[in-house]
PDB file of C-alpha atoms in Angstrom:
ATOM      1  CA  MET A 863      27.584  59.469   7.674  1.00 39.00           C
ATOM      2  CA  VAL A 864      26.430  56.085   6.396  1.00 40.00           C
ATOM      3  CA  ASN A 865      22.795  55.104   6.803  1.00 45.00           C
ATOM      4  CA  TRP A 866      23.221  51.450   7.811  1.00 44.00           C
ATOM      5  CA  ASN A 867      19.549  50.681   7.280  1.00 49.00           C
ATOM      6  CA  LEU A 868      20.038  51.505   3.598  1.00 46.00           C
ATOM      7  CA  MET A 869      23.140  49.323   3.515  1.00 48.00           C
ATOM      8  CA  ARG A 870      21.058  46.327   4.607  1.00 54.00           C
ATOM      9  CA  GLN A 871      19.133  46.145   1.362  1.00 62.00           C
ATOM     10  CA  PHE A 872      19.272  44.054  -1.717  1.00 65.00           C
ATOM     11  CA  GLY A 873      21.151  45.935  -4.428  1.00 62.00           C
ATOM     12  CA  VAL A 874      23.430  47.784  -2.023  1.00 58.00           C
ATOM     13  CA  VAL A 875      26.831  46.218  -1.466  1.00 54.00           C
ATOM     14  CA  HIS A 876      28.925  47.782   1.281  1.00 51.00           C
ATOM     15  CA  GLY A 877      32.420  48.722   0.166  1.00 46.00           C
ATOM     16  CA  SER A 878      31.902  47.900  -3.502  1.00 45.00           C
ATOM     17  CA  ARG A 879      29.473  48.398  -6.349  1.00 51.00           C
ATOM     18  CA  ASN A 880      26.709  46.098  -7.478  1.00 53.00           C
ATOM     19  CA  VAL A 881      26.247  44.710 -10.968  1.00 53.00           C
ATOM     20  CA  LEU A 882      24.807  48.019 -12.219  1.00 50.00           C
ATOM     21  CA  GLY A 883      27.809  50.010 -10.965  1.00 58.00           C
ATOM     22  CA  SER A 884      25.889  51.982  -8.329  1.00 66.00           C
ATOM     23  CA  ARG A 885      22.797  51.863  -6.150  1.00 71.00           C
ATOM     24  CA  PRO A 886      19.633  51.432  -8.263  1.00 76.00           C
ATOM     25  CA  LYS A 887      17.723  54.706  -8.371  1.00 78.00           C
ATOM     26  CA  THR A 888      14.844  54.194 -10.800  1.00 82.00           C
ATOM     27  CA  PRO A 889      12.299  51.370 -11.141  1.00 83.00           C
ATOM     28  CA  ILE A 890      14.021  50.366 -14.383  1.00 85.00           C
ATOM     29  CA  ASP A 891      17.361  50.051 -12.556  1.00 81.00           C
ATOM     30  CA  TRP A 892      15.736  47.910  -9.868  1.00 80.00           C
ATOM     31  CA  PHE A 893      14.128  45.702 -12.511  1.00 83.00           C
ATOM     32  CA  LYS A 894      17.490  45.233 -14.272  1.00 83.00           C
ATOM     33  CA  LEU A 895      19.029  44.203 -10.953  1.00 80.00           C
ATOM     34  CA  TYR A 896      16.212  41.738 -10.254  1.00 82.00           C
ATOM     35  CA  GLN A 897      16.588  40.366 -13.815  1.00 84.00           C
ATOM     36  CA  GLN A 898      20.166  39.404 -12.986  1.00 82.00           C
ATOM     37  CA  HIS A 899      19.081  37.606  -9.796  1.00 82.00           C
ATOM     38  CA  LYS A 900      16.109  35.532 -10.948  1.00 86.00           C
ATOM     39  CA  LYS A 901      15.170  32.840  -8.442  1.00 86.00           C
ATOM     40  CA  TYR A 902      12.098  30.779  -9.242  1.00 90.00           C
ATOM     41  CA  ILE A 903      10.792  28.328  -6.665  1.00 90.00           C
ATOM     42  CA  PHE A 904       8.246  25.672  -7.626  1.00 93.00           C
ATOM     43  CA  GLY A 905       5.994  23.592  -5.387  1.00 94.00           C
ATOM     44  CA  VAL A 906       6.168  25.983  -2.426  1.00 95.00           C
ATOM     45  CA  LYS A 907       3.081  27.563  -0.866  1.00 96.00           C
ATOM     46  CA  LYS A 908       4.503  29.537   2.082  1.00 96.00           C
ATOM     47  CA  ILE A 909       7.899  30.527   3.504  1.00 94.00           C
ATOM     48  CA  THR A 910       8.273  31.664   7.119  1.00 93.00           C
ATOM     49  CA  VAL A 911      11.498  33.282   8.318  1.00 91.00           C
ATOM     50  CA  GLN A 912      11.960  33.703  12.086  1.00 89.00           C
ATOM     51  CA  TRP A 913      14.829  35.450  13.866  1.00 84.00           C
ATOM     52  CA  ALA A 914      15.695  37.650  16.841  1.00 81.00           C
ATOM     53  CA  GLN A 915      16.788  41.269  16.556  1.00 75.00           C
ATOM     54  CA  SER A 916      20.211  40.494  18.001  1.00 74.00           C
ATOM     55  CA  GLY A 917      22.227  37.658  19.418  1.00 72.00           C
ATOM     56  CA  PRO A 918      24.655  34.995  18.310  1.00 73.00           C
ATOM     57  CA  GLY A 919      23.635  32.796  15.414  1.00 72.00           C
ATOM     58  CA  HIS A 920      21.161  35.236  13.894  1.00 74.00           C
ATOM     59  CA  ALA A 921      23.472  37.008  11.440  1.00 78.00           C
ATOM     60  CA  GLY A 922      23.041  34.360   8.739  1.00 81.00           C
ATOM     61  CA  ILE A 923      19.239  34.447   8.717  1.00 83.00           C
ATOM     62  CA  ARG A 924      19.239  38.272   8.765  1.00 80.00           C
ATOM     63  CA  HIS A 925      21.669  38.262   5.826  1.00 81.00           C
ATOM     64  CA  PHE A 926      19.321  35.877   3.994  1.00 84.00           C
ATOM     65  CA  GLN A 927      16.352  38.166   4.679  1.00 83.00           C
ATOM     66  CA  TYR A 928      18.127  41.350   3.549  1.00 81.00           C
ATOM     67  CA  TYR A 929      20.053  40.065   0.513  1.00 82.00           C
ATOM     68  CA  GLN A 930      18.676  36.730  -0.720  1.00 85.00           C
ATOM     69  CA  ALA A 931      14.942  37.048  -0.023  1.00 87.00           C
ATOM     70  CA  PRO A 932      14.047  40.132  -2.151  1.00 87.00           C
ATOM     71  CA  PRO A 933      14.623  38.402  -5.512  1.00 87.00           C
ATOM     72  CA  ILE A 934      12.715  35.330  -4.280  1.00 89.00           C
ATOM     73  CA  ILE A 935       9.795  37.529  -3.203  1.00 89.00           C
ATOM     74  CA  PHE A 936       9.914  39.553  -6.434  1.00 89.00           C
ATOM     75  CA  TRP A 937       9.882  36.584  -8.838  1.00 90.00           C
ATOM     76  CA  ASN A 938       7.533  34.328  -6.830  1.00 91.00           C
ATOM     77  CA  LYS A 939       4.412  36.418  -6.198  1.00 92.00           C
ATOM     78  CA  ASP A 940       2.295  33.308  -5.566  1.00 94.00           C
ATOM     79  CA  ILE A 941       4.367  32.288  -2.516  1.00 93.00           C
ATOM     80  CA  GLU A 942       3.179  33.686   0.813  1.00 95.00           C
ATOM     81  CA  TRP A 943       6.115  35.227   2.692  1.00 93.00           C
ATOM     82  CA  LYS A 944       6.008  35.728   6.456  1.00 93.00           C
ATOM     83  CA  LYS A 945       8.634  37.378   8.681  1.00 90.00           C
ATOM     84  CA  ILE A 946       8.628  36.839  12.437  1.00 89.00           C
ATOM     85  CA  LYS A 947      10.960  38.991  14.531  1.00 87.00           C
ATOM     86  CA  LEU A 948      11.399  37.865  18.129  1.00 85.00           C
ATOM     87  CA  ASN A 949      13.106  39.389  21.144  1.00 83.00           C
ATOM     88  CA  LYS A 950      14.755  36.041  21.857  1.00 81.00           C
ATOM     89  CA  GLY A 951      14.526  32.679  20.223  1.00 80.00           C
ATOM     90  CA  GLN A 952      15.990  30.239  17.742  1.00 84.00           C
ATOM     91  CA  PRO A 953      16.289  31.452  14.138  1.00 87.00           C
ATOM     92  CA  SER A 954      14.505  29.182  11.694  1.00 89.00           C
ATOM     93  CA  LEU A 955      13.261  28.885   8.139  1.00 91.00           C
ATOM     94  CA  THR A 956      10.014  26.982   7.549  1.00 94.00           C
ATOM     95  CA  VAL A 957       8.845  26.016   4.071  1.00 95.00           C
ATOM     96  CA  GLU A 958       5.305  24.753   3.451  1.00 96.00           C
ATOM     97  CA  PHE A 959       4.932  22.868   0.188  1.00 96.00           C
ATOM     98  CA  THR A 960       1.859  22.742  -2.049  1.00 95.00           C
ATOM     99  CA  ASN A 961       1.260  19.078  -1.140  1.00 95.00           C
ATOM    100  CA  GLY A 962       0.797  20.084   2.538  1.00 93.00           C
ATOM    101  CA  THR A 963       4.133  18.947   3.957  1.00 96.00           C
ATOM    102  CA  LYS A 964       6.358  21.295   5.959  1.00 96.00           C
ATOM    103  CA  LYS A 965      10.116  21.420   6.337  1.00 95.00           C
ATOM    104  CA  SER A 966      11.655  23.471   9.146  1.00 94.00           C
ATOM    105  CA  ILE A 967      15.349  24.264   9.372  1.00 90.00           C
ATOM    106  CA  ASP A 968      16.980  25.700  12.480  1.00 87.00           C
ATOM    107  CA  VAL A 969      19.784  27.981  11.378  1.00 79.00           C
TER     108      VAL A 969
END
């Protein structure tokens, strides 16, 4: 039986193997995986991700949160990261820059 909550993690690729050849098991394995997915972001103060638990149009933002966000969070410790899960609503990504401006994208 497959634990689908484990499958929705960075470093776990359903149906194939990741760059290490298997699921990372030790902190060193996780670090090697993060090394291969470095994503530095400059000039950003806060990122807010908002989505609903289910519904049409939310798969993309959930995929971003599960697979793309962990390396961003890992390599950018100075950026505040906020997740908002709603029962219903429009998925969005809001970025607040260090100069005070905000950019919101409805996805």
